[in-house]
Coordinates of C-alpha atoms in Angstrom, one line a residue:
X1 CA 0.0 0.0 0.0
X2 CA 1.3 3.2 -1.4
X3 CA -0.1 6.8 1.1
X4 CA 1.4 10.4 0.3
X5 CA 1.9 12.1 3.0
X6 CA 1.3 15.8 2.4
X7 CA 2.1 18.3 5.0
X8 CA 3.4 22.1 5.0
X9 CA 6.0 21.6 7.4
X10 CA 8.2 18.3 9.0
X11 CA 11.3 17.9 10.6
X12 CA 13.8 18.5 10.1
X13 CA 13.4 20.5 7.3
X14 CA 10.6 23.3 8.9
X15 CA 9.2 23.5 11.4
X16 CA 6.9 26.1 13.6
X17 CA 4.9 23.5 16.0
X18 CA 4.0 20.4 16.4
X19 CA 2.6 19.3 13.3
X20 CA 6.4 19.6 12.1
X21 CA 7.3 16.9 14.5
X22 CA 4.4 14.3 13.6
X23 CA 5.0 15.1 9.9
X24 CA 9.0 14.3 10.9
X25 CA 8.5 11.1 12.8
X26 CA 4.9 9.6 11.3
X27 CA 6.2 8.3 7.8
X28 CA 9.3 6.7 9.1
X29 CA 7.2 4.8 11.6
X30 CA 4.7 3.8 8.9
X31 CA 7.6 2.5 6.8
X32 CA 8.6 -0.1 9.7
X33 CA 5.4 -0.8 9.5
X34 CA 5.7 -1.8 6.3
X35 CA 3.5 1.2 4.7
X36 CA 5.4 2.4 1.6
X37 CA 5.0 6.3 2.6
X38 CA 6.8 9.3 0.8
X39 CA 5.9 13.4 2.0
X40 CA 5.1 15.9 -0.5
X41 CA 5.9 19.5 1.1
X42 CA 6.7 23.4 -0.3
X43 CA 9.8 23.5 -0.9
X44 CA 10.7 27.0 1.7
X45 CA 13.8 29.2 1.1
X46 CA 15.1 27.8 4.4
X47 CA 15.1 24.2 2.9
X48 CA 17.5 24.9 -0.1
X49 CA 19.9 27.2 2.5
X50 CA 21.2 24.1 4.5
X51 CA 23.0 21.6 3.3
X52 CA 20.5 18.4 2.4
X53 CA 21.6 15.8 -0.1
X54 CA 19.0 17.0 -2.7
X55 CA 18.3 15.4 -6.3
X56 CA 16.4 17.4 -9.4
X57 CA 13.7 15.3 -10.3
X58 CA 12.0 17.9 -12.8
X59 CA 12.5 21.6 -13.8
X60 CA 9.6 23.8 -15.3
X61 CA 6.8 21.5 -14.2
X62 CA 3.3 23.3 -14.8
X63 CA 0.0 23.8 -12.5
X64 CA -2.8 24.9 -14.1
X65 CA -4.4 27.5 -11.7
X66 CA -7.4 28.6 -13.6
X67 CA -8.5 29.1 -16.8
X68 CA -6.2 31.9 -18.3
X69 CA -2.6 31.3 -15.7
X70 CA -0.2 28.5 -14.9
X71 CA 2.3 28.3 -12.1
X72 CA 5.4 26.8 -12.8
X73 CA 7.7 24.5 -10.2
X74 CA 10.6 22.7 -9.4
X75 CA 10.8 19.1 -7.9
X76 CA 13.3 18.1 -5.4
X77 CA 14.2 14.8 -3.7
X78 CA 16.0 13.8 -0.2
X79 CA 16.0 10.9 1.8
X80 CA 15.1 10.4 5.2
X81 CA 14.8 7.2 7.6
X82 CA 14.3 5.5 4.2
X83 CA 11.3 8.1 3.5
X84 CA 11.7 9.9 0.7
X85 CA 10.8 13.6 1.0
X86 CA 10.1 15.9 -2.1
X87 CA 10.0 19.6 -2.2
X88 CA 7.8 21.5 -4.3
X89 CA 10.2 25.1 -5.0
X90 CA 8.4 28.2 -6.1
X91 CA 10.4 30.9 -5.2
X92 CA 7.7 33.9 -5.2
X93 CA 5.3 31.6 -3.0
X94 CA 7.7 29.8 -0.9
X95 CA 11.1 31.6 -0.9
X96 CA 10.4 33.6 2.0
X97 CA 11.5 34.3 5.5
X98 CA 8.7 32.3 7.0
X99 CA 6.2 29.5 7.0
X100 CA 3.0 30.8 6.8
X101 CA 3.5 34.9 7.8
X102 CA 5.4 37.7 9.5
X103 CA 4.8 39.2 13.5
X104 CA 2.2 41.5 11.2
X105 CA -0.5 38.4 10.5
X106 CA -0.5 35.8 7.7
X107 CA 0.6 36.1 3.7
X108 CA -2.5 37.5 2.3
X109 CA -1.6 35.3 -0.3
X110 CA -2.0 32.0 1.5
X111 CA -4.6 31.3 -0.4
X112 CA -3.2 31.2 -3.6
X113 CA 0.4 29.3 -2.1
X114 CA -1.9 26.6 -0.4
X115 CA -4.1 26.4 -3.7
X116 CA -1.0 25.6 -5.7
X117 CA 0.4 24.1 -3.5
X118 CA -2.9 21.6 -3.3
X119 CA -3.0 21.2 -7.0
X120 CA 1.2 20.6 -7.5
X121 CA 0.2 17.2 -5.3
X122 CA -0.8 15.7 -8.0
X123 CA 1.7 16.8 -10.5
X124 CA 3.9 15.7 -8.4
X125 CA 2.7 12.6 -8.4
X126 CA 2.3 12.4 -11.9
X127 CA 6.1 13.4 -12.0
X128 CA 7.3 10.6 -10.0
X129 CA 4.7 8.1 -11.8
X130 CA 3.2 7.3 -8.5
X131 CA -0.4 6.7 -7.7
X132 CA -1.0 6.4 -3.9
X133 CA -3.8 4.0 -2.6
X134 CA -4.2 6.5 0.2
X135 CA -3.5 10.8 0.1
X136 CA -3.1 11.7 3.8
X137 CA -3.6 15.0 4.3
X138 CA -2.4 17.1 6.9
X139 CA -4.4 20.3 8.3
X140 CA -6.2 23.3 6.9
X141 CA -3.0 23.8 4.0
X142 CA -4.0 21.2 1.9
X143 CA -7.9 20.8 2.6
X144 CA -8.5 22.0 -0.4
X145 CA -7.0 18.5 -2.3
X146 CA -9.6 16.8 -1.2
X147 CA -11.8 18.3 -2.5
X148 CA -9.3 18.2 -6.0
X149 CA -9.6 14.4 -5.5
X150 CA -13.0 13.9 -5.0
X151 CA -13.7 16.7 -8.1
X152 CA -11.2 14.3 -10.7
X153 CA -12.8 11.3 -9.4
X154 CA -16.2 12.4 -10.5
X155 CA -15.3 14.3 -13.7
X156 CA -12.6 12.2 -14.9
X157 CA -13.8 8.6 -16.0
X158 CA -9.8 7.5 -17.0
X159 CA -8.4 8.9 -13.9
X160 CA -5.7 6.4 -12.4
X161 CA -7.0 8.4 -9.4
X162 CA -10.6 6.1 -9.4
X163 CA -9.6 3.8 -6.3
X164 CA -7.4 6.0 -4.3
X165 CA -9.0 7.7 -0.5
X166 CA -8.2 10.8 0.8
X167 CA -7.8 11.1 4.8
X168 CA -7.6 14.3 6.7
X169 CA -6.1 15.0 10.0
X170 CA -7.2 18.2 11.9
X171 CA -4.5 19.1 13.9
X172 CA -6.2 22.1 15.4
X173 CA -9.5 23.3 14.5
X174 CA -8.7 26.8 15.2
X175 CA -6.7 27.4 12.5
X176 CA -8.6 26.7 9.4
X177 CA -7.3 29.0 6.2
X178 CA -10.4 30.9 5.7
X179 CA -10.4 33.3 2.5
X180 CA -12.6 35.5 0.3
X181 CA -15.1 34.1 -2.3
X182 CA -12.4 35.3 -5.0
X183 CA -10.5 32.7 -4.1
X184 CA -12.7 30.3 -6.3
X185 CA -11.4 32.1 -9.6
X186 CA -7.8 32.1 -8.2
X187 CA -7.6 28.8 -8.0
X188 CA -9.8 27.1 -10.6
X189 CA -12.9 25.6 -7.9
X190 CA -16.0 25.1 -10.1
X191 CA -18.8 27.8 -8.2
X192 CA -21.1 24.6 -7.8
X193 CA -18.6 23.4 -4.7
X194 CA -19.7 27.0 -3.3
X195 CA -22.6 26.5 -1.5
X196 CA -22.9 25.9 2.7
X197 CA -22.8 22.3 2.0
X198 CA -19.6 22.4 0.3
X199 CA -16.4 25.0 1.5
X200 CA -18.8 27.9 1.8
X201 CA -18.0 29.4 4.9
X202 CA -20.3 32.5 6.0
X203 CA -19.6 34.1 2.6
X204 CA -16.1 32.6 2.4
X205 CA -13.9 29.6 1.1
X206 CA -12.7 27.6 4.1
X207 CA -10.0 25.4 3.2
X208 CA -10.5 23.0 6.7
X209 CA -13.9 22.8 5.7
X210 CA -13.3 21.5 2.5
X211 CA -11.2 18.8 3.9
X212 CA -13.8 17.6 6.7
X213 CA -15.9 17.9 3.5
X214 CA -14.4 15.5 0.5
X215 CA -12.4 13.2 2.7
X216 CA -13.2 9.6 2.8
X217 CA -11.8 10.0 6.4
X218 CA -11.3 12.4 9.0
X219 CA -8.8 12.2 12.3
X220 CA -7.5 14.3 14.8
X221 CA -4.7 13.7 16.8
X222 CA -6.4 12.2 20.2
X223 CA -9.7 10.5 20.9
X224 CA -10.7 13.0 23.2
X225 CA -10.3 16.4 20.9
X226 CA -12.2 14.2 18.3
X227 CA -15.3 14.6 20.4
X228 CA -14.7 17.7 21.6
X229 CA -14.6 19.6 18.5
X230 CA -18.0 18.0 17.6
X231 CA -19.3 20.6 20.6
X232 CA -19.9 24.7 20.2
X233 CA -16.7 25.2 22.7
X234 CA -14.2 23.4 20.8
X235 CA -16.2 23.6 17.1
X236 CA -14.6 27.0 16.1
X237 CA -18.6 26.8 13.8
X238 CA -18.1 23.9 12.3
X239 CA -18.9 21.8 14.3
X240 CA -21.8 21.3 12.6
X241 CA -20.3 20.1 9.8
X242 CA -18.3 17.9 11.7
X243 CA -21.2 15.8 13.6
X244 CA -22.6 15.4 9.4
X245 CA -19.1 13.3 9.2
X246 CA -19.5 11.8 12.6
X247 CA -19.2 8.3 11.3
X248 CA -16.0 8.7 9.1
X249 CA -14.1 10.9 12.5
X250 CA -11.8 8.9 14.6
X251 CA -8.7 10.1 17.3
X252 CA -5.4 8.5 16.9
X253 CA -3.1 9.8 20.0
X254 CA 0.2 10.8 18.3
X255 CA 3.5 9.7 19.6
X256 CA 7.1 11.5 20.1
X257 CA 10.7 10.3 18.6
X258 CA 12.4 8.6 21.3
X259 CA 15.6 8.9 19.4
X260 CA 15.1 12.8 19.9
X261 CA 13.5 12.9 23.3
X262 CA 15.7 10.7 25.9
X263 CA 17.3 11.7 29.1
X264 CA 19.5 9.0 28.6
X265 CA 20.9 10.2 25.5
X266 CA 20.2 13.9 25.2
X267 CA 23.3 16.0 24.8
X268 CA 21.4 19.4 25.3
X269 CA 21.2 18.6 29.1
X270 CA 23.3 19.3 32.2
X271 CA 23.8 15.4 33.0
X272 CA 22.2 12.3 31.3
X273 CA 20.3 9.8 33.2
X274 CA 17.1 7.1 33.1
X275 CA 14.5 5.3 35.2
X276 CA 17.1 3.2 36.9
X277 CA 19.2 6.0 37.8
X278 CA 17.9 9.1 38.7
X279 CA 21.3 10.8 39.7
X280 CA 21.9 12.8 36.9
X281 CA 18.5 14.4 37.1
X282 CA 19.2 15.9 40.3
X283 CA 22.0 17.0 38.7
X284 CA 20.5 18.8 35.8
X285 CA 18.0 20.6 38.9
X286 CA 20.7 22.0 40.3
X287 CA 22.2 23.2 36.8
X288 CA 18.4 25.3 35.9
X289 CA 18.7 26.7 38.9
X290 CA 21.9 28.2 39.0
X291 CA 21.0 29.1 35.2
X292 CA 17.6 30.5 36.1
X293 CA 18.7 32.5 39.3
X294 CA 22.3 32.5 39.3
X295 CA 22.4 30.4 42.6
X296 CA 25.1 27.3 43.3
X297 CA 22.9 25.0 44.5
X298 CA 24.3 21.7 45.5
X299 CA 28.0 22.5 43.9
X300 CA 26.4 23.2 40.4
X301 CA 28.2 25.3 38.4
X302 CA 27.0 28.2 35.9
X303 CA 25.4 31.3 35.7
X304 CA 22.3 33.2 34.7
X305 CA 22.1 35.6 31.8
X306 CA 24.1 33.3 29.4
X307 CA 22.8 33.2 25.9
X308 CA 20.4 29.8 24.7
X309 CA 21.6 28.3 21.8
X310 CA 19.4 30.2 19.5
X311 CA 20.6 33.3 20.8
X312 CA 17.5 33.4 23.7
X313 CA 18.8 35.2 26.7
X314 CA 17.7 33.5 29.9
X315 CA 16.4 36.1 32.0
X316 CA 17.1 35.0 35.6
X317 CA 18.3 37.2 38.2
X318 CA 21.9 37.3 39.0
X319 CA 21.8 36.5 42.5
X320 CA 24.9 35.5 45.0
X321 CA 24.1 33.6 48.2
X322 CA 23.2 30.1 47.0
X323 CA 20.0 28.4 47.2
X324 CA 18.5 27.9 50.3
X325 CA 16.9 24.9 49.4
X326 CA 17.7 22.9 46.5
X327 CA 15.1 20.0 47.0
X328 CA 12.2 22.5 47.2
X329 CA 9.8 21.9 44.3
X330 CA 11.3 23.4 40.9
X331 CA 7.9 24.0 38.6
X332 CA 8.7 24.4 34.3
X333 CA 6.7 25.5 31.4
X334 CA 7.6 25.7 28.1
X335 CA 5.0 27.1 26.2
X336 CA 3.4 29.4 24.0
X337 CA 1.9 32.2 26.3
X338 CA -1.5 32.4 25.1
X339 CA -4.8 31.8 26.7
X340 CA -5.2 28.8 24.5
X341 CA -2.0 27.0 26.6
X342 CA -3.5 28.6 29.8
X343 CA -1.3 30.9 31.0
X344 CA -4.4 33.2 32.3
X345 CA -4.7 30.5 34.9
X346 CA -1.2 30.6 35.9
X347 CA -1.4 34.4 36.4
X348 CA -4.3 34.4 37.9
X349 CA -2.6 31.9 40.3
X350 CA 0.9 33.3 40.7
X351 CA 0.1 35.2 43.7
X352 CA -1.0 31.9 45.3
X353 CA 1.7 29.7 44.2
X354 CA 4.2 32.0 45.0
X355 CA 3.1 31.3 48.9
X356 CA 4.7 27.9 48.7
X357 CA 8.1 27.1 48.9
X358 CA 9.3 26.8 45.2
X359 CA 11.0 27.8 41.8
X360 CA 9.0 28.7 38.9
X361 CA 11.0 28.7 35.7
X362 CA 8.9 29.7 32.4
X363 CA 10.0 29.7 28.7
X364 CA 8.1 30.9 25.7
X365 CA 6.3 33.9 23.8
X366 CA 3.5 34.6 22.6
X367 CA 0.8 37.5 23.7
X368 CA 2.0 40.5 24.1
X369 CA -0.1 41.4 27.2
X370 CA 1.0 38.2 28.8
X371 CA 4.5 39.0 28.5
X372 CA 4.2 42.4 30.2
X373 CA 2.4 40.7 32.8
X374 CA 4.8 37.9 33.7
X375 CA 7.9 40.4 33.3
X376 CA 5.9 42.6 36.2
X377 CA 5.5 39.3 38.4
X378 CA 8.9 38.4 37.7
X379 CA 10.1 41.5 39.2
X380 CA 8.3 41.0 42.1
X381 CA 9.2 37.7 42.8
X382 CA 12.8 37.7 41.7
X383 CA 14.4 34.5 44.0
X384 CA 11.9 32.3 43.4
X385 CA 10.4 33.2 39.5
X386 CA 12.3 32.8 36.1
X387 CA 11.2 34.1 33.0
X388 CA 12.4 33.6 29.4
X389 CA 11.2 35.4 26.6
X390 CA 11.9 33.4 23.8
X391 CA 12.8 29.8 22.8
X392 CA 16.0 28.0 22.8
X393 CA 15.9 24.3 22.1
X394 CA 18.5 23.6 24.6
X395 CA 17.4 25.7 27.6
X396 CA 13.7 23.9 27.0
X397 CA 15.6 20.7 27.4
X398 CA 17.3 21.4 30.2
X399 CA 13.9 22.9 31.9
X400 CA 12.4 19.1 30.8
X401 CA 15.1 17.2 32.6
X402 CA 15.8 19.7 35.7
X403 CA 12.1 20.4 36.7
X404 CA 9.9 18.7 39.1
X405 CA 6.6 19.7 38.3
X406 CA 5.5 20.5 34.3
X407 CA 2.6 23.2 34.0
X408 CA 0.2 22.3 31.3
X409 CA -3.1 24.2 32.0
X410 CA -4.0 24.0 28.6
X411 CA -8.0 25.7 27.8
X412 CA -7.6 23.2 24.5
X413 CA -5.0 20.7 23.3
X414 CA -5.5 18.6 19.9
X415 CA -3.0 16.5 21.7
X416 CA 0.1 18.0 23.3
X417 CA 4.1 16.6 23.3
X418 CA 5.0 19.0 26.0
X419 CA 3.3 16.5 28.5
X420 CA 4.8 13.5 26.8
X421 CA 8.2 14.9 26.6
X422 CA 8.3 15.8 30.7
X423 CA 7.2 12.0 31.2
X424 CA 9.7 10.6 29.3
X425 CA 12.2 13.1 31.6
X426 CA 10.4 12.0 35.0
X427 CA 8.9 15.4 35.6
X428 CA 5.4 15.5 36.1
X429 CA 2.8 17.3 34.7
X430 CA -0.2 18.8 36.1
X431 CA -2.6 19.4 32.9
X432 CA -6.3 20.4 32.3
X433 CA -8.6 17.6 31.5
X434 CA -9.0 18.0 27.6
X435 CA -7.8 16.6 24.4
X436 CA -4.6 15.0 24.4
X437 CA -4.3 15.4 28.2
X438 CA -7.2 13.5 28.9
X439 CA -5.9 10.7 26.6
X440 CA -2.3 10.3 28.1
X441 CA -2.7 11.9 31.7
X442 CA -3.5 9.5 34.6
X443 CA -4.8 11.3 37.1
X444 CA -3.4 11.3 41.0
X445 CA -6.0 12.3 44.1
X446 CA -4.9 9.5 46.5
X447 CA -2.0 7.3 47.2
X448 CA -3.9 4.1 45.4
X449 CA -4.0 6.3 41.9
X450 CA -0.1 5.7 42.2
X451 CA -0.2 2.2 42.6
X452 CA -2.7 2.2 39.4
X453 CA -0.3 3.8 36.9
X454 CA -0.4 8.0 38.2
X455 CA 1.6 9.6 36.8
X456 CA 0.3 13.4 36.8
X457 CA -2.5 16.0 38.1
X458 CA -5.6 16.8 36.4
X459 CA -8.2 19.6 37.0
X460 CA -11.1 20.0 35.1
X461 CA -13.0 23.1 35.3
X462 CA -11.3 26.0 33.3
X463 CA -10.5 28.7 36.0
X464 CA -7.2 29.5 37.8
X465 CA -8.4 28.2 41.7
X466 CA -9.2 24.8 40.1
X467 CA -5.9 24.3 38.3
X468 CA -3.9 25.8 41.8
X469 CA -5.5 23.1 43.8
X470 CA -4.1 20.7 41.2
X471 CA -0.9 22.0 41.6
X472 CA -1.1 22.4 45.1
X473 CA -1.9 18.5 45.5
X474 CA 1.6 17.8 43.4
X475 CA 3.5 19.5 45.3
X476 CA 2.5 18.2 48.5
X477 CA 3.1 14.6 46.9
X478 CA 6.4 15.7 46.3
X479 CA 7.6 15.9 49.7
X480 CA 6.8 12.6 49.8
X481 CA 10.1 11.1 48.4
X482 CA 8.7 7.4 48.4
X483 CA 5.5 8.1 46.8
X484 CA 7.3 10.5 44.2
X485 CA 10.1 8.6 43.4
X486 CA 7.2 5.9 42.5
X487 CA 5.3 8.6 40.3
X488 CA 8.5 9.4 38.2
X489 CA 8.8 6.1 37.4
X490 CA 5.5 5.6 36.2
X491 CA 6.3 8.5 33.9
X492 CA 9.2 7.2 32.7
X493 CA 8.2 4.0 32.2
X494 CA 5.1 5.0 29.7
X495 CA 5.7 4.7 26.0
X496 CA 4.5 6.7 23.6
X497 CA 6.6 6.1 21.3
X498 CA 4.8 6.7 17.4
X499 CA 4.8 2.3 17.1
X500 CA 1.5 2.6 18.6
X501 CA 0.2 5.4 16.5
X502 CA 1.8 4.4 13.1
X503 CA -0.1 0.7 13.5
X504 CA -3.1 2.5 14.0
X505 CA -3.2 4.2 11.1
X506 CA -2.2 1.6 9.0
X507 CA -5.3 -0.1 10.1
X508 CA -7.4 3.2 9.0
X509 CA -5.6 3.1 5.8
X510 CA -6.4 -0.4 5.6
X511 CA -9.7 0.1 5.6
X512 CA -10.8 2.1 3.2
X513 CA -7.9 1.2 0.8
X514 CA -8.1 -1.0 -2.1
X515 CA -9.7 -4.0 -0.1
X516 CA -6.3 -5.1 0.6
X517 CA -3.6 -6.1 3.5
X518 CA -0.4 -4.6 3.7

């Protein structure tokens, strides 16, 4: 069985989130599977600046746009973990500085890149004389070839294309590449497909819609978000639209790269360590909090205000009498600061947290209000809060493998690797119950949820005293040393590795495929 995988970004050639990561790790997992997968992707300017084996497989290739232009494109090959990878280069869509758009908003020409872009999938495929029993197609980008497939399939009685499914994965509902109505002429889409049954959209195209639409099937990347988003809160007004596909929408958790994410082998952090041994991660504790505050704590060395990898400057406070206490709690996040990742609630609760005897160490960006905020509270709390504005790969490592507690008070989350990650690093998160948290969070209230697999704390109700008593209940479990050396382990010991996702989509592709086993 043949799928394309076609995604806009995958690592470790782009990346902005977390669809990069699936898109990275999915095929190559499918392949051991013993799926025959290959990823079709733009080809960014980023791509072509670093140094990947790449072969020309065709110059000048041609995509008919609408009636009266054509789009030209290039077609490039590299290998990956026996995937192949091809790049679709068009300099004046996809030669830019960025993904999708700048600090200002999105290209206001998204519609027409994404449009090509949906339409060179299968040129490309023509190109490379492939025709895939399965198209698997990743979020709002490339909605729109569904509905591509499902318009050859009905116009086109010679089509190789006659037996081949479409499957569409929403990897957040919120984002879903809504343009205007002139988007139909750009891009070729007979009016007929405009109508509220079709990718209308309140007066609009609506490229996610369009995929929920002409798929054979629809996933999402956890059970849980899979019924959520059939509901008004989670629905972002189509859900709707959704519940009419009920039948054909499934959840399939996705997993994280154990080859990228191990303590054991991770050369980003202070010391390297695993479930049997958990010296090193006291080690790297120390280490964040003599980078985050400038404190020796327990004969660590280093100092705060050194520069992340990426250039990040870690914005502790330069402080010289050591730490107090290095075994009190030490709480991370690494996140973007938006509402949607909760960081209202942790506001809302600083003043409160701040009462107990802890570090609070925080990386990311996002909203500017929240950054002002955090800054403020950061000033007032300067021994005991850390703040980063920014990202740097290797200071989010080291606040994976030197925290204690992982703050994940997440209003929504498709599915989250931030709470998989701290497992596999034996530092427990304390999440809201939704999506992807619900699906890989066991929840701890008593001493016999340890006993049972806990490995985490769970709130429910969306509001900044209910995720505080959450967080209050882990860290008086934490003073327990017995009980929390007994929680790490369960976190460490839980796989999620993507073996479990890949085999169950091969038994989605399976099927609705040709009628046959791989």
């Amino acid at each position: 069985m043949k799928v394309a995988i076609c995604v806009a970004e995958a690592v470790p050639f782009a990346k902005t989130g977390g669809l990069a990561d699936v898109a990275g790790a999915l095929p190559a997992a499918l392949k051991i599977k013993g799926v025959d997968t290959f990823v079709i992707m733009p080809g960014y300017k980023s791509i072509f600046e670093k140094d990947y084996p790449m072969q020309t497989v065709s110059k000048g290739a041609k995509v008919q746009m609408n009636a009266s232009e054509n789009i030209e494109f290039d077609l490039y090959r590299t290998t990956l973990k026996n995937v192949d990878f091809y790049f679709v280069r068009n300099d004046s869509l996809f030669g830019r500085e960025n993904l999708y758009g700048t600090a200002q908003g999105d290209y206001t020409d998204n519609n027409l890149r994404f449009g090509f872009f949906s339409k060179a999938i299968f040129k490309v495929m023509e190109l490379i004389s492939v025709v895939p029993d399965i198209i698997h197609l990743h979020d709002y980008h490339f909605g729109l070839a569904a509905l591509l497939l499902h318009d050859i399939k009905n116009n086109d009685k010679t089509t190789p294309y006659k037996d081949t499914k479409s499957v569409f994965t929403i990897h957040n509902l919120a984002y879903q590449g809504v343009y205007g109505s002139e988007t139909l002429e750009l891009c070729g889409i007979d009016s007929k497909y405009f109508t509220s049954e079709g990718l209308e959209f309140y007066g609009n195209v609506n490229f996610m819609k369009a995929g929920i639409v002409y798929s054979d099937k629809i996933t999402t990347v956890s059970p849980t978000y899979s019924k959520e988003i059939l509901t008004s809160r989670y629905g972002y007004r189509l859900e709707d639209t959704l519940k009419s596909r009920a039948e054909d929408l499934s959840g399939i958790i996705n997993g994280i790269d154990y080859t990228v994410w191990d303590p054991a082998k991770d050369k980003a952090i202070f010391a390297n360590y695993g479930i049997n041994d958990l010296a090193g991660k006291k080690k790297c504790k120390d280490n964040l909090i003599s980078e985050a505050f400038g404190m020796a704590a327990s004969g660590a060395a280093g100092a705060a205000g050194d520069a992340g990898d990426d250039g990040n400057i870690h914005n502790g406070q330069n402080k010289s009498e050591p730490a107090t206490n290095p075994d009190k709690p030490l709480i991370g996040m690494v996140s973007r600061l938006s509402e949607q990742k909760g960081i209202d609630l942790i506001t809302g609760a600083m003043e409160d947290i701040m009462k107990n005897d802890v570090y609070v160490v925080i990386l990311g960006t996002g909203e500017e209000k929240y950054h002002n905020i955090l800054m403020e509270m950061q000033a007032g709390y300067k021994d005991k809060f850390s703040l980063t504005i920014g990202y740097s790969d290797k200071f989010s490592r080291q606040i994976y493998s030197g925290s204690d507690i992982f703050l994940m008070p997440s209003n929504y989350e498709p599915c989250g690797l931030g709470q998989l990650i701290s497992l596999k690093y034996g530092t427990i998160p304390v999440v809201r119950n939704t999506g992807g948290l619900a699906d890989t969070i066991i929840d701890i209230k008593n001493p016999e949820d340890i006993d049972k697999g806990g490995q985490g704390f769970m709130f429910t109700e969306y509001a900044a005293d209910a995720f505080y008593i959450a967080l209050k209940t882990a860290i008086d479990f934490y003073y327990d040393k017995r009980l929390w050396s007994k929680i790490v382990k369960n976190g460490m010991d839980c796989d999620f590795s993507w073996d479990y996702s890949a085999g169950k989509y091969k038994e989605l592709y399976e099927s609705i495929g040709r009628g046959r086993k791989i």
